Short mmCIF file of C-alpha atoms in Angstrom, two decimals:
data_model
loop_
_atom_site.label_atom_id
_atom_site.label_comp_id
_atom_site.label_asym_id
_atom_site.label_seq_id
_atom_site.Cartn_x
_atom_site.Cartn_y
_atom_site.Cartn_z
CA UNK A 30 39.36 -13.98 -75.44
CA UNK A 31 36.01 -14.38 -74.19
CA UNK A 32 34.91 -17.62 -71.73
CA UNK A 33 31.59 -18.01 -69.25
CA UNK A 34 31.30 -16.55 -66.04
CA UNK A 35 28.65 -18.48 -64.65
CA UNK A 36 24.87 -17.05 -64.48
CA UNK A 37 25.48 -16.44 -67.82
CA UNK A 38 27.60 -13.56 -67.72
CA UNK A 39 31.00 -14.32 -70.05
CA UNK A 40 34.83 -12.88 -69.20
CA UNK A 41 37.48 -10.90 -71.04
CA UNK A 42 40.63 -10.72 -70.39
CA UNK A 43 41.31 -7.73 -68.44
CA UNK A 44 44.14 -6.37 -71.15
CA UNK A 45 41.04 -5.68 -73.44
CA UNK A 46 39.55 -3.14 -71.51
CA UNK A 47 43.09 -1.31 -71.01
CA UNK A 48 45.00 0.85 -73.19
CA UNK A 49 48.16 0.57 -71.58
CA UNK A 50 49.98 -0.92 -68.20
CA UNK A 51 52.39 1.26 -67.37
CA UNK A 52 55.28 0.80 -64.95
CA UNK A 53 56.30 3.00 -62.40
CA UNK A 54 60.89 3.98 -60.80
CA UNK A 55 61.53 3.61 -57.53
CA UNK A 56 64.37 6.41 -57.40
CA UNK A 57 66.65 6.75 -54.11
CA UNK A 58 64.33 8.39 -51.29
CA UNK A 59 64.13 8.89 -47.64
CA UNK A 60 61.63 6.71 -45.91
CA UNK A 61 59.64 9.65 -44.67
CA UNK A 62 56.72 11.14 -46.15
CA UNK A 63 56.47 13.89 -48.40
CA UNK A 64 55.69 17.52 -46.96
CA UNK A 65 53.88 20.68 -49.01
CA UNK A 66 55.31 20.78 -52.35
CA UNK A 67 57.80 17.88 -52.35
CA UNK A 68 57.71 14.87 -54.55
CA UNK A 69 57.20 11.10 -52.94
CA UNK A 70 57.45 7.87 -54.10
CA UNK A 71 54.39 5.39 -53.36
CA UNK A 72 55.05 2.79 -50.97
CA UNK A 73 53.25 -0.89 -51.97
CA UNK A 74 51.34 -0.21 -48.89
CA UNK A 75 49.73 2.86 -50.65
CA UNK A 76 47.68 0.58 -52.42
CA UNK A 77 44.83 -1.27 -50.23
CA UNK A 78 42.15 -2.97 -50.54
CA UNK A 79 39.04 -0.22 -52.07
CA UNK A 80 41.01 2.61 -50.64
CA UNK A 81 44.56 4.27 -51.56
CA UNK A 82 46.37 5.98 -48.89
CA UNK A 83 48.69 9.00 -50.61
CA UNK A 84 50.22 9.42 -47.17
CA UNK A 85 52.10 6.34 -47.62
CA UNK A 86 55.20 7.53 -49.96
CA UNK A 87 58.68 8.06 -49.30
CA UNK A 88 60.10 12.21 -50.04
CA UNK A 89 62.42 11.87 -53.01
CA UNK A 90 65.20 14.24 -51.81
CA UNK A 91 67.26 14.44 -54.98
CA UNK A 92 65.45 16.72 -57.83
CA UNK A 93 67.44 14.97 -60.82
CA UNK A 94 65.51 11.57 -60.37
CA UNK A 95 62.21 13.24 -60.00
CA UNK A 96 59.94 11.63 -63.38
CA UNK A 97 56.94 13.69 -63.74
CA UNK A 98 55.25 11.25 -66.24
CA UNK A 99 54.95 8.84 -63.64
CA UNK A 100 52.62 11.24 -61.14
CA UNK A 101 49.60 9.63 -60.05
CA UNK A 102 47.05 11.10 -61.95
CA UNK A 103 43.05 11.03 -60.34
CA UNK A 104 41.14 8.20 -61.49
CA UNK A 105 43.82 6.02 -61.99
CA UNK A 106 43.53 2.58 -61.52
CA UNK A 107 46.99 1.37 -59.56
CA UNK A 108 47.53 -2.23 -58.88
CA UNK A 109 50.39 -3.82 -56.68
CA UNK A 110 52.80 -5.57 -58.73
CA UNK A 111 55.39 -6.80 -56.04
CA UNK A 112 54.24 -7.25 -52.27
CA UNK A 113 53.61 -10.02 -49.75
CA UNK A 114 52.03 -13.11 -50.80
CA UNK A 115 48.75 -11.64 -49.25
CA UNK A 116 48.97 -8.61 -51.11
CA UNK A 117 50.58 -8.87 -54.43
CA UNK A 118 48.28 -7.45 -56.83
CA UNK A 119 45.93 -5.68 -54.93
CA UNK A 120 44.36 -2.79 -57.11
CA UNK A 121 42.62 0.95 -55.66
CA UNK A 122 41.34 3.98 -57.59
CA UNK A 123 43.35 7.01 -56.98
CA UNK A 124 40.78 9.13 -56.65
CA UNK A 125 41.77 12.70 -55.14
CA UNK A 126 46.31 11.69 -55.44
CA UNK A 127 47.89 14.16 -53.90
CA UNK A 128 50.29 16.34 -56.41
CA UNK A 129 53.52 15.27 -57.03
CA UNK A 130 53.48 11.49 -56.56
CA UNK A 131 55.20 8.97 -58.56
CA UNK A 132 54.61 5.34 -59.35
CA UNK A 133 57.10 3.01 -57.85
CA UNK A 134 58.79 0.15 -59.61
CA UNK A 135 56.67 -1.98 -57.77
CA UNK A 136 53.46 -0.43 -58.65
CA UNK A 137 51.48 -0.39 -62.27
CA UNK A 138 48.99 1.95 -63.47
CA UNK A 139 46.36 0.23 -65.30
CA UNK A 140 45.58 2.54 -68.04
CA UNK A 141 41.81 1.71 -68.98
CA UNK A 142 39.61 2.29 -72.19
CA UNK A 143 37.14 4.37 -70.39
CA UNK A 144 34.81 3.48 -73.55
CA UNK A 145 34.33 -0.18 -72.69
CA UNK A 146 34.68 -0.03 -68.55
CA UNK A 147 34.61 1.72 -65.77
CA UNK A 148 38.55 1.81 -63.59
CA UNK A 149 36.12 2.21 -60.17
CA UNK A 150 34.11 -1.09 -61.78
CA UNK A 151 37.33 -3.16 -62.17
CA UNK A 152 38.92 -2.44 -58.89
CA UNK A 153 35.75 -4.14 -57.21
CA UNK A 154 36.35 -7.06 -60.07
CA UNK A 155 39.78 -7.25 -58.59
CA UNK A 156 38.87 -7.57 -55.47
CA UNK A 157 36.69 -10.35 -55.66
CA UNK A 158 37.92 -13.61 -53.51
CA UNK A 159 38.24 -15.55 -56.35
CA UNK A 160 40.37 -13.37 -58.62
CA UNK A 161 42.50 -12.50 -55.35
CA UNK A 162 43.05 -16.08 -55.41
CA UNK A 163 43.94 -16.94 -58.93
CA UNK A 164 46.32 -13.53 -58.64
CA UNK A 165 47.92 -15.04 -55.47
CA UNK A 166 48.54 -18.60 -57.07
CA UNK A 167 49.96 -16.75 -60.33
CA UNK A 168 52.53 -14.65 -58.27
CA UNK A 169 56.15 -15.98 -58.48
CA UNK A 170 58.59 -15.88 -55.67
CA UNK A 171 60.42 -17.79 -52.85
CA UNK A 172 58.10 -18.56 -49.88
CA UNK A 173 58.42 -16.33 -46.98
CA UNK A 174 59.17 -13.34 -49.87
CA UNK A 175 58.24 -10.97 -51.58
CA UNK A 176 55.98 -12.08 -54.81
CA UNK A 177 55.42 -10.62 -58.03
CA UNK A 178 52.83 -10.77 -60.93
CA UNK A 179 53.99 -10.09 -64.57
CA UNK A 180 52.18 -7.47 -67.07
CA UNK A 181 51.33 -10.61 -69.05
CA UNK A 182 49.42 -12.45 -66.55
CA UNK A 183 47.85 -9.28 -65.45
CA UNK A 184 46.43 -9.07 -68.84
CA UNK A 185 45.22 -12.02 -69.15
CA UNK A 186 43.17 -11.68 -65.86
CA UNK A 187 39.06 -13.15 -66.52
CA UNK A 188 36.67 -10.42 -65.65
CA UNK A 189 33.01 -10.41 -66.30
CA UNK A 190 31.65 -8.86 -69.53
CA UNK A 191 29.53 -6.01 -68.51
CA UNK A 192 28.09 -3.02 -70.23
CA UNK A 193 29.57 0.19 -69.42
CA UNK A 194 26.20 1.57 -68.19
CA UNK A 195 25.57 -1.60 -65.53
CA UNK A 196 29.28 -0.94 -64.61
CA UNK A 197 28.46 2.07 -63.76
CA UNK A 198 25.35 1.30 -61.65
CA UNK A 199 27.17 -1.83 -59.79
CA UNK A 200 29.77 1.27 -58.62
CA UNK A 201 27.09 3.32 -57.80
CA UNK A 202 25.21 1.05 -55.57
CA UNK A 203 28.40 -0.21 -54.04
CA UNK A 204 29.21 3.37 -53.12
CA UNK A 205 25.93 3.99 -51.89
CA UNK A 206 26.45 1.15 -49.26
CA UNK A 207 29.99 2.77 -48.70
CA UNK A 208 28.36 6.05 -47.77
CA UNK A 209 26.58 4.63 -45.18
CA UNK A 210 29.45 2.72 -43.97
CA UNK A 211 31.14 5.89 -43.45
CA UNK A 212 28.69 7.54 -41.92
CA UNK A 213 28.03 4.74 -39.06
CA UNK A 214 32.03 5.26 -38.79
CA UNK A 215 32.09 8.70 -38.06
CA UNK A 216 29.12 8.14 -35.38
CA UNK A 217 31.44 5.52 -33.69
CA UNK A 218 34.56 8.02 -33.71
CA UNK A 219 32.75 10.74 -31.90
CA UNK A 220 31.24 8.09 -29.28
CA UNK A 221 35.23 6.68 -29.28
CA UNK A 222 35.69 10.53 -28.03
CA UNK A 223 33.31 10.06 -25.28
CA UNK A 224 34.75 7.41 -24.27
CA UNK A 225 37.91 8.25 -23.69
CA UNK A 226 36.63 11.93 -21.98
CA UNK A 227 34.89 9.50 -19.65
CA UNK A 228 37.74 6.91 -18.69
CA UNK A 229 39.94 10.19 -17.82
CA UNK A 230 37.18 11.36 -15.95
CA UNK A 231 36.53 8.14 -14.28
CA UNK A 232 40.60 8.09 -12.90
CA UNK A 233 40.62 11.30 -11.77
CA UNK A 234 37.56 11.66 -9.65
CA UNK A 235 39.77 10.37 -7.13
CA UNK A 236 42.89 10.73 -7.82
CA UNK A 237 44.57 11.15 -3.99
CA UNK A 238 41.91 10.13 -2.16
CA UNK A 239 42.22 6.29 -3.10
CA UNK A 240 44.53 4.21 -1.73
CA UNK A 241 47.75 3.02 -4.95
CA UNK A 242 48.08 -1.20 -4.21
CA UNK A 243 50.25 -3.23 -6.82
CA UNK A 244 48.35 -5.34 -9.06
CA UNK A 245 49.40 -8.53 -7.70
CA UNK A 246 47.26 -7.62 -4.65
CA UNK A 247 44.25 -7.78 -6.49
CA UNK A 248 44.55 -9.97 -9.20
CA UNK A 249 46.98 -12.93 -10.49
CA UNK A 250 49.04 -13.09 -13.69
CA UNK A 251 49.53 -15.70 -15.65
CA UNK A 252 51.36 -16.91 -19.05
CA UNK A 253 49.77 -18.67 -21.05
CA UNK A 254 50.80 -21.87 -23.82
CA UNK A 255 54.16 -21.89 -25.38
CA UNK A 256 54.80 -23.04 -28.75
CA UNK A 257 56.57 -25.04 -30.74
CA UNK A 258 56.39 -28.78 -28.92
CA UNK A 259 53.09 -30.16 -28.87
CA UNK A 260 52.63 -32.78 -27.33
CA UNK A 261 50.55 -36.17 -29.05
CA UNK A 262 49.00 -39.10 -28.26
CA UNK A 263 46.03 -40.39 -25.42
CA UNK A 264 45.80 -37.41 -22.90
CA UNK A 265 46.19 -34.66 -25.27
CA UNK A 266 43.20 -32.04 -26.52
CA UNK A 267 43.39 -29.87 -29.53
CA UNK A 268 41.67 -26.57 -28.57
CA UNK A 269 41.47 -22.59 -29.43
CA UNK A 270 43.92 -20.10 -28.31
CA UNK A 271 44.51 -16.75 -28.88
CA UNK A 272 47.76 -14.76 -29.92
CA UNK A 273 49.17 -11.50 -30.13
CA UNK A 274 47.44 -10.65 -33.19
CA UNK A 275 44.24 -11.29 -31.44
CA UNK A 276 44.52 -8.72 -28.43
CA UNK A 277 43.49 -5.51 -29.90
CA UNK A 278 43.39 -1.98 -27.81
CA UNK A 279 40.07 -2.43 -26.46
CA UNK A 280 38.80 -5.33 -28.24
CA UNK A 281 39.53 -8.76 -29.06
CA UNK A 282 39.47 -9.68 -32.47
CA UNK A 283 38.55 -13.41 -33.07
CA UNK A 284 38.08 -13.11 -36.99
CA UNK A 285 41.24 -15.42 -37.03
CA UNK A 286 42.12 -17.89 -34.19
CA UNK A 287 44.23 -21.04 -34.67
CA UNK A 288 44.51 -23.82 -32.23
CA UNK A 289 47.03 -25.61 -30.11
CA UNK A 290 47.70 -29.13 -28.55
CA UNK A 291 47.92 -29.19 -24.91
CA UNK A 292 47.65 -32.06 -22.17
CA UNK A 293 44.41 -32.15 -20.53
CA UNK A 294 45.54 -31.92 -17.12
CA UNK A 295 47.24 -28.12 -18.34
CA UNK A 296 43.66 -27.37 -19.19
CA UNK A 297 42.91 -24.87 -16.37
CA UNK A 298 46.30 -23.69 -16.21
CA UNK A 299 45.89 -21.67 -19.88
CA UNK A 300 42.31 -21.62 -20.08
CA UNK A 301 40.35 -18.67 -20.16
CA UNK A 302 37.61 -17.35 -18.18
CA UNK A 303 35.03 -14.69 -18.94
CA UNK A 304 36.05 -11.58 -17.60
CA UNK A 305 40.08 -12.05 -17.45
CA UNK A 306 42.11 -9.35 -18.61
CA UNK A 307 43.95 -10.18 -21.90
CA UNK A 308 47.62 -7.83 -22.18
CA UNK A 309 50.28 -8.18 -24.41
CA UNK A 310 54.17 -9.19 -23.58
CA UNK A 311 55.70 -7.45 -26.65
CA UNK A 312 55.35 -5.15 -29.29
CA UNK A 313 55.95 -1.36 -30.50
CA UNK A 314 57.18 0.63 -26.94
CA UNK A 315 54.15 2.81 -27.35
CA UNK A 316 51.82 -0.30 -27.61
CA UNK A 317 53.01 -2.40 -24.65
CA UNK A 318 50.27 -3.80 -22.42
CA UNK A 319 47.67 -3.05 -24.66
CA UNK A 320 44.64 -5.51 -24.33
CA UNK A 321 41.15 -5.75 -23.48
CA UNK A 322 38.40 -8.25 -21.41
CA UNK A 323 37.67 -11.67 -22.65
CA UNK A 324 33.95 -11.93 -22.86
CA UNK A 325 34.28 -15.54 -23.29
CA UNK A 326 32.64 -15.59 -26.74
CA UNK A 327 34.94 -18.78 -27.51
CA UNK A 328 35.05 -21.63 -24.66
CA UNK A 329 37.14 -23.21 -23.50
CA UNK A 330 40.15 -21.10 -25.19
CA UNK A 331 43.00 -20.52 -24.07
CA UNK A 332 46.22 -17.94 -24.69
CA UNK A 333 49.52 -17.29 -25.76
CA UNK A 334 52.74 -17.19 -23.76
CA UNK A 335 52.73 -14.05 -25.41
CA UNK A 336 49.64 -13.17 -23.69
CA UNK A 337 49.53 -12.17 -20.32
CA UNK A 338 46.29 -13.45 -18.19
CA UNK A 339 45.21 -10.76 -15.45
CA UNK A 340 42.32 -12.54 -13.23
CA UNK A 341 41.27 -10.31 -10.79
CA UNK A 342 39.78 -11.00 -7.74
CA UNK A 343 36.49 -9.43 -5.81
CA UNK A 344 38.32 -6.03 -5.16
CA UNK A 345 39.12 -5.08 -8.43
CA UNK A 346 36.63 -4.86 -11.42
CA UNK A 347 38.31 -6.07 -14.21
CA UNK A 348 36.92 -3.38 -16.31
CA UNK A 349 38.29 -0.55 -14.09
CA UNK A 350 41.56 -1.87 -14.39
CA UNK A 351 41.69 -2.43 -18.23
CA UNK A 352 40.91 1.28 -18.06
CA UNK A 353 43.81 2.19 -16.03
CA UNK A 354 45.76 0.01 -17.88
CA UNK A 355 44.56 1.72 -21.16
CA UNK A 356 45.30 5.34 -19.37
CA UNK A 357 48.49 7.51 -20.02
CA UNK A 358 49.25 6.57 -16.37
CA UNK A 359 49.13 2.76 -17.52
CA UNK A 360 51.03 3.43 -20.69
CA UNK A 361 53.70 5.41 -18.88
CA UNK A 362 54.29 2.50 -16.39
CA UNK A 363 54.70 0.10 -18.89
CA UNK A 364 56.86 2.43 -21.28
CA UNK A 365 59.17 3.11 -17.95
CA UNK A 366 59.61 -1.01 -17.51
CA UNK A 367 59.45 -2.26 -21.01
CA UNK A 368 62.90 -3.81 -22.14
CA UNK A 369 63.74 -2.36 -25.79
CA UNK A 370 65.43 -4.03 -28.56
CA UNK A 371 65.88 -3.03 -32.24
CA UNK A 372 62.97 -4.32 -33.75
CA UNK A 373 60.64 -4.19 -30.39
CA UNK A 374 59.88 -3.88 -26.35
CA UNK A 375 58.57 -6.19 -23.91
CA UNK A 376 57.52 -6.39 -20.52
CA UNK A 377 57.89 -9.44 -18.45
CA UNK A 378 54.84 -10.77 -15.99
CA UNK A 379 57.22 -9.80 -12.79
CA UNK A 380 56.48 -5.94 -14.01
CA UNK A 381 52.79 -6.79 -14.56
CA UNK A 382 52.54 -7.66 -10.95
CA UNK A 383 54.46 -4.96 -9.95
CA UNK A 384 52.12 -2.21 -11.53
CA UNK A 385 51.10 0.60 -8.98
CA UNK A 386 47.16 1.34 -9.19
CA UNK A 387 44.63 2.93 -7.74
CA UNK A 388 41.74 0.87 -5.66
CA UNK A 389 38.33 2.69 -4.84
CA UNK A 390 35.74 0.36 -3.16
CA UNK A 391 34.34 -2.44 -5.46
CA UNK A 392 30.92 -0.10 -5.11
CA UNK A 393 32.75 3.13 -6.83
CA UNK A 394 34.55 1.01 -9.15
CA UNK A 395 31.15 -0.05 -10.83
CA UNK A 396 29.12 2.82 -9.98
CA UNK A 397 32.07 4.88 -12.14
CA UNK A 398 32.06 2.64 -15.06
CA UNK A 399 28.36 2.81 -15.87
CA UNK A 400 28.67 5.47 -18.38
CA UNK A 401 31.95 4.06 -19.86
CA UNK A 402 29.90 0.82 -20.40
CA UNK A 403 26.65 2.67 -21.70
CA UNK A 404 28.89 4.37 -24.10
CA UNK A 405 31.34 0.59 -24.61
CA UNK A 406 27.65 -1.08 -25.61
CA UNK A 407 26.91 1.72 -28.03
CA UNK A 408 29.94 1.48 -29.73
CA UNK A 409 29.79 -1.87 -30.18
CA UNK A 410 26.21 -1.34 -31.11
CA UNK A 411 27.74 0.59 -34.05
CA UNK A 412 30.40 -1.79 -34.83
CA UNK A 413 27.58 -4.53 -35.43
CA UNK A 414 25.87 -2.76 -37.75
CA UNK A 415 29.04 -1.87 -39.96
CA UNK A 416 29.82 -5.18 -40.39
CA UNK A 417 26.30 -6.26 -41.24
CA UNK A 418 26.44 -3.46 -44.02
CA UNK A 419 29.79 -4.92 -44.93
CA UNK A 420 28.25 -8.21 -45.20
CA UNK A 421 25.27 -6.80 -47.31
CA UNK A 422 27.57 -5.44 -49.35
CA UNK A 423 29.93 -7.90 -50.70
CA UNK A 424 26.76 -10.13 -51.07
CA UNK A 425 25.61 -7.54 -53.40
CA UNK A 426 28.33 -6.78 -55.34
CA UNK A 427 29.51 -10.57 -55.97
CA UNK A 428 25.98 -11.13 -56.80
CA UNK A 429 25.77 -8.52 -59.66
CA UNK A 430 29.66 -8.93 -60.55
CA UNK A 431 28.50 -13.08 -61.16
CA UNK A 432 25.28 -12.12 -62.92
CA UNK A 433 22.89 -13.55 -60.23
CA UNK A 434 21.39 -10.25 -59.76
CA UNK A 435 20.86 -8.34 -62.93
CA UNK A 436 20.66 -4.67 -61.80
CA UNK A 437 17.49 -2.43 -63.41
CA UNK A 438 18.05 0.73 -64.74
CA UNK A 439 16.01 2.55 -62.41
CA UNK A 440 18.23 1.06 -59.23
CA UNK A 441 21.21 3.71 -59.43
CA UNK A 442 18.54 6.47 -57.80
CA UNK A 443 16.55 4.32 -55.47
CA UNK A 444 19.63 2.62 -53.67
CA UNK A 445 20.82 5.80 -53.38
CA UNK A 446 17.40 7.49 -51.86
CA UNK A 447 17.11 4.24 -49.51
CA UNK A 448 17.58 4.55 -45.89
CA UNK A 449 19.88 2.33 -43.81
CA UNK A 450 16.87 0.91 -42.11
CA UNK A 451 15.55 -0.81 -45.38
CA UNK A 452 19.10 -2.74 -45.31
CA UNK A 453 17.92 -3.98 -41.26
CA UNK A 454 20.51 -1.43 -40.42
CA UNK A 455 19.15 1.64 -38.65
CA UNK A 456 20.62 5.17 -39.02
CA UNK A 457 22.91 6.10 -35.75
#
C-alpha cells in the first residue's frame, strides 16, 4: 500500500521491504551478563535509540534452552516489541553482536529485503518523532505497564519510498555527522580525565595543613518544595522547579523541567540563587549527594524536597565544595551516613550539615580552581558543539527522510571530505 509523504515523497508499508519478522525466547537466565564463550539473552534495554548495547543480556545458564537460530546476526535490524510506553518499539542495527546472543521474546528481528532498502536506512525511519509517535499510540497495555506492538501493526508501519541508492547516501551522510559526533566525544572524555586529575590535585595540595569545619559553618541547607498539595487561588504563583532527575553529577540538566504551585510569600524560601549548590536526598548508595552549581540559567526556579539547597557563604567557594563533595572523600562520607533500603539510600539534611571539610582561605580556594574551571569551560565548550551537530543532524536527516532536501549523487563523498567547521562547528 502506497500513500503521500508530503514533499512529494509517497510511503510503504514497512512489511514490503521485509522478508520476514521473526520472534525471539526468553529462556530461564541469570540476570548477569554473559562472560567469554557463554550464551545471553538480550535485555529490551539492549535496544536504544541508533545504538545497540550487546552488554545488556542476561547469561543463559542451562545449555538445553540455548536456540542458536535466534543469535543476533550483524546487520540485523532488531526492534523492541514489549517495553515502557517510552520505548516500545524502538529499533537499532546490530552491527558488530557479540557471538552467542539470542533474541528475547520481547524483541523482533526485522528481516529486510536488502534489494529494495537499506536495515541502517530504516532504523533512522524509525526513529523519526513522528513514527515514534504513531508506534507509541498503537502500543496496547495498561497505563503505568509494560506496552506491546503486534507483528501486524509493525507491518503496516508508513515509511517513505526511497531508492535503494538515496537510502544509502541519507545513511552515509548521517554517519558522517555521527563520526564527528564521536570524535568531539572522545575530546571531551580525555579533558573529563583532566579534570578529575586536577580536582584530586586541588584537595590534596593541602591536605593537613587546612583547618576540617562542618559544612553548616560555612554554608546553610535547605529543602526545598514538597509535593502533592498545591495550593490555589489569589496569592498563589505557578513557577519552575527542579527534581531529582534534573541534578546530574556535575551538571544540571534542564532539557525537562516541570513546574509547581507555591504561595508567594514561600517564594524565597525554595527559590534558587545563582551559585547554590544543588545535592540529591536519595538514590543508588554509590550516587548519594551527587549534584552540581546552579548557574541560574532559569529564574526564579526553585527545587525539590528531594533536592538539597547548599548556599554558602563568603568563606567557602561554592565550587570548591561541589568538588569535595564530588571527591572519594565526599562520596565516602555520604556512603558512611546514607540510610539504605531495598530499592535505595538517602541522606537526610541533618548529615548534610554535619559533613567534615576542609577550608583553605577564600584566596586559595579560587586561586586552586582556576585550572578546574579552564578545563569545566572547555568541556562545556565541547558539549555545545555536540549538541549543535546533533541539532544539524536530525534537521538533515528529517529533511531528506520528508523529501525537502533531495540528496545529489555526488553528496555521499563531499559530506564525508567536509570539515566540522563548514557545519559552524570547529574541530577540537
Amino acid at each position: 500500500m502506497r500513500g503521500e509523504a508530503g514533499a512529494g515523497l509517497t510511503q510503504v508499508e514497512l512489511g514490503s521491504l521485509l522478508r520476514a519478522v521473526e520472534a525471539g525466547k526468553s529462556p530461564m537466565a541469570d540476570d548477569v551478563p554473559a562472560g567469554h564463550g557463554e550464551w545471553g539473552v538480550l535485555k529490551v534495554s539492549a535496544v536504544q535509540s541508533g545504538q545497540f548495547v550487546a552488554r545488556e543480556n542476561k547469561v543463559v545458564s542451562d545449555a538445553s534452552l540455548i536456540q542458536p537460530r535466534y543469535e543476533v546476526r550483524p546487520g540485523d535490524l532488531i526492534m523492541t516489541r514489549a517495553n515502557t510506553e517510552e520505548l516500545v518499539g524502538l529499533a537499532c542495527v546490530a552491527v558488530a553482536p557479540p557471538q552467542r546472543l539470542m533474541l528475547s521474546d520481547k524483541t523482533l528481528r526485522l528481516v529486510v529485503d536488502e534489494s529494495v532498502a537499506d536495515p541502517a536506512f530504516l532504523a533512522l525511519v524509525l526513529a523519526q518523532p513522528s513514527l515514534r509517535q504513531r508506534i507509541r499510540s498503537l502500543a496496547t497495555g495498561t497505563s503505568g505497564s509494560m506496552k506491546n506492538i503486534g507483528q501486524a501493526q509493525i507491518r503496516q508501519l508508513p515509511v517513505p519510498d526511497v531508492p535503494l541508492d538515496e537510502q544509502r547516501r541519507i545513511v552515509a551522510a548521517h554517519e558522517a555527522v555521527e563520526r564527528r559526533i564521536a570524535a568531539l566525544e572522545r575530546v571531551r572524555v580525555k579533558f573529563e580525565v583532566a579534570e578529575a586529575a586536577l580536582s584530586a590535585e586541588v584537595l590534596s595540595s593541602g591536605a593537613g595543613s587546612w583547618p576540617t569545619v562542618c559544612l553548616e559553618t560555612v554554608a546553610t541547607v535547605a529543602a526545598g518544595v514538597t509535593l502533592g498539595s498545591e495550593p490555589t487561588g489569589d496569592g498563589t504563583i505557578e513557577l519552575p522547579y527542579l527534581r531529582v532527575a534534573n541534578v546530574l553529577d556535575g551538571s544540571i540538566d534542564t532539557t525537562d523541567v516541570k513546574t509547581v504551585r507555591i504561595l508567594r510569600s514561600q517564594y524565597d524560601r525554595y527559590a534558587l540563587r545563582a551559585g547554590d549548590l544543588l545535592l540529591t536526598e536519595g538514590g543508588d548508595l554509590d550516587k548519594l549527594g551527587r549534584g552540581a552549581v546552579w548557574d541560574g540559567r532559569l529564574d526564579p526556579c526553585l527545587h525539590q524536597n528531594h533536592v538539597f539547597r547548599v548556599r554558602c557563604d563568603e568563606e567557602m567557594s561554592p565550587d570548591f565544595l561541589e568538588l569535595y563533595t564530588s571527591s572519594p572523600a565526599g562520596r565516602a562520607y555520604f556512603q558512611s551516613v546514607g540510610k539504605q533500603t531495598t530499592n535505595l539510600a538517602s541522606i537526610n539534611s541533618t548529615q548534610v550539615k554535619g559533613m567534615p571539610l576542609p577550608l583553605p582561605p577564600r584566596a586559595e580556594q579560587d586561586r586552586l580552581l582556576g585550572p578546574v574551571r579552564g578545563v569545566r569551560a572547555r568541556i562545556a565548550t565541547l558539549g555545545k558543539q555536540v549538541e549543535k551537530l546533533r541539532v544539524v543532524q536530525r534537521g538533515m536527516t528529517e529533511d531528506m527522510l520528508t523529501g525537502r532536501v533531495r540528496m545529489p549523487g555526488h553528496w555521499r563523498a563531499s559530506w564525508s571530505a567536509r570539515p566540522t567547521a563548514q557545519l559552524g562547528v570547529p574541530y577540537a
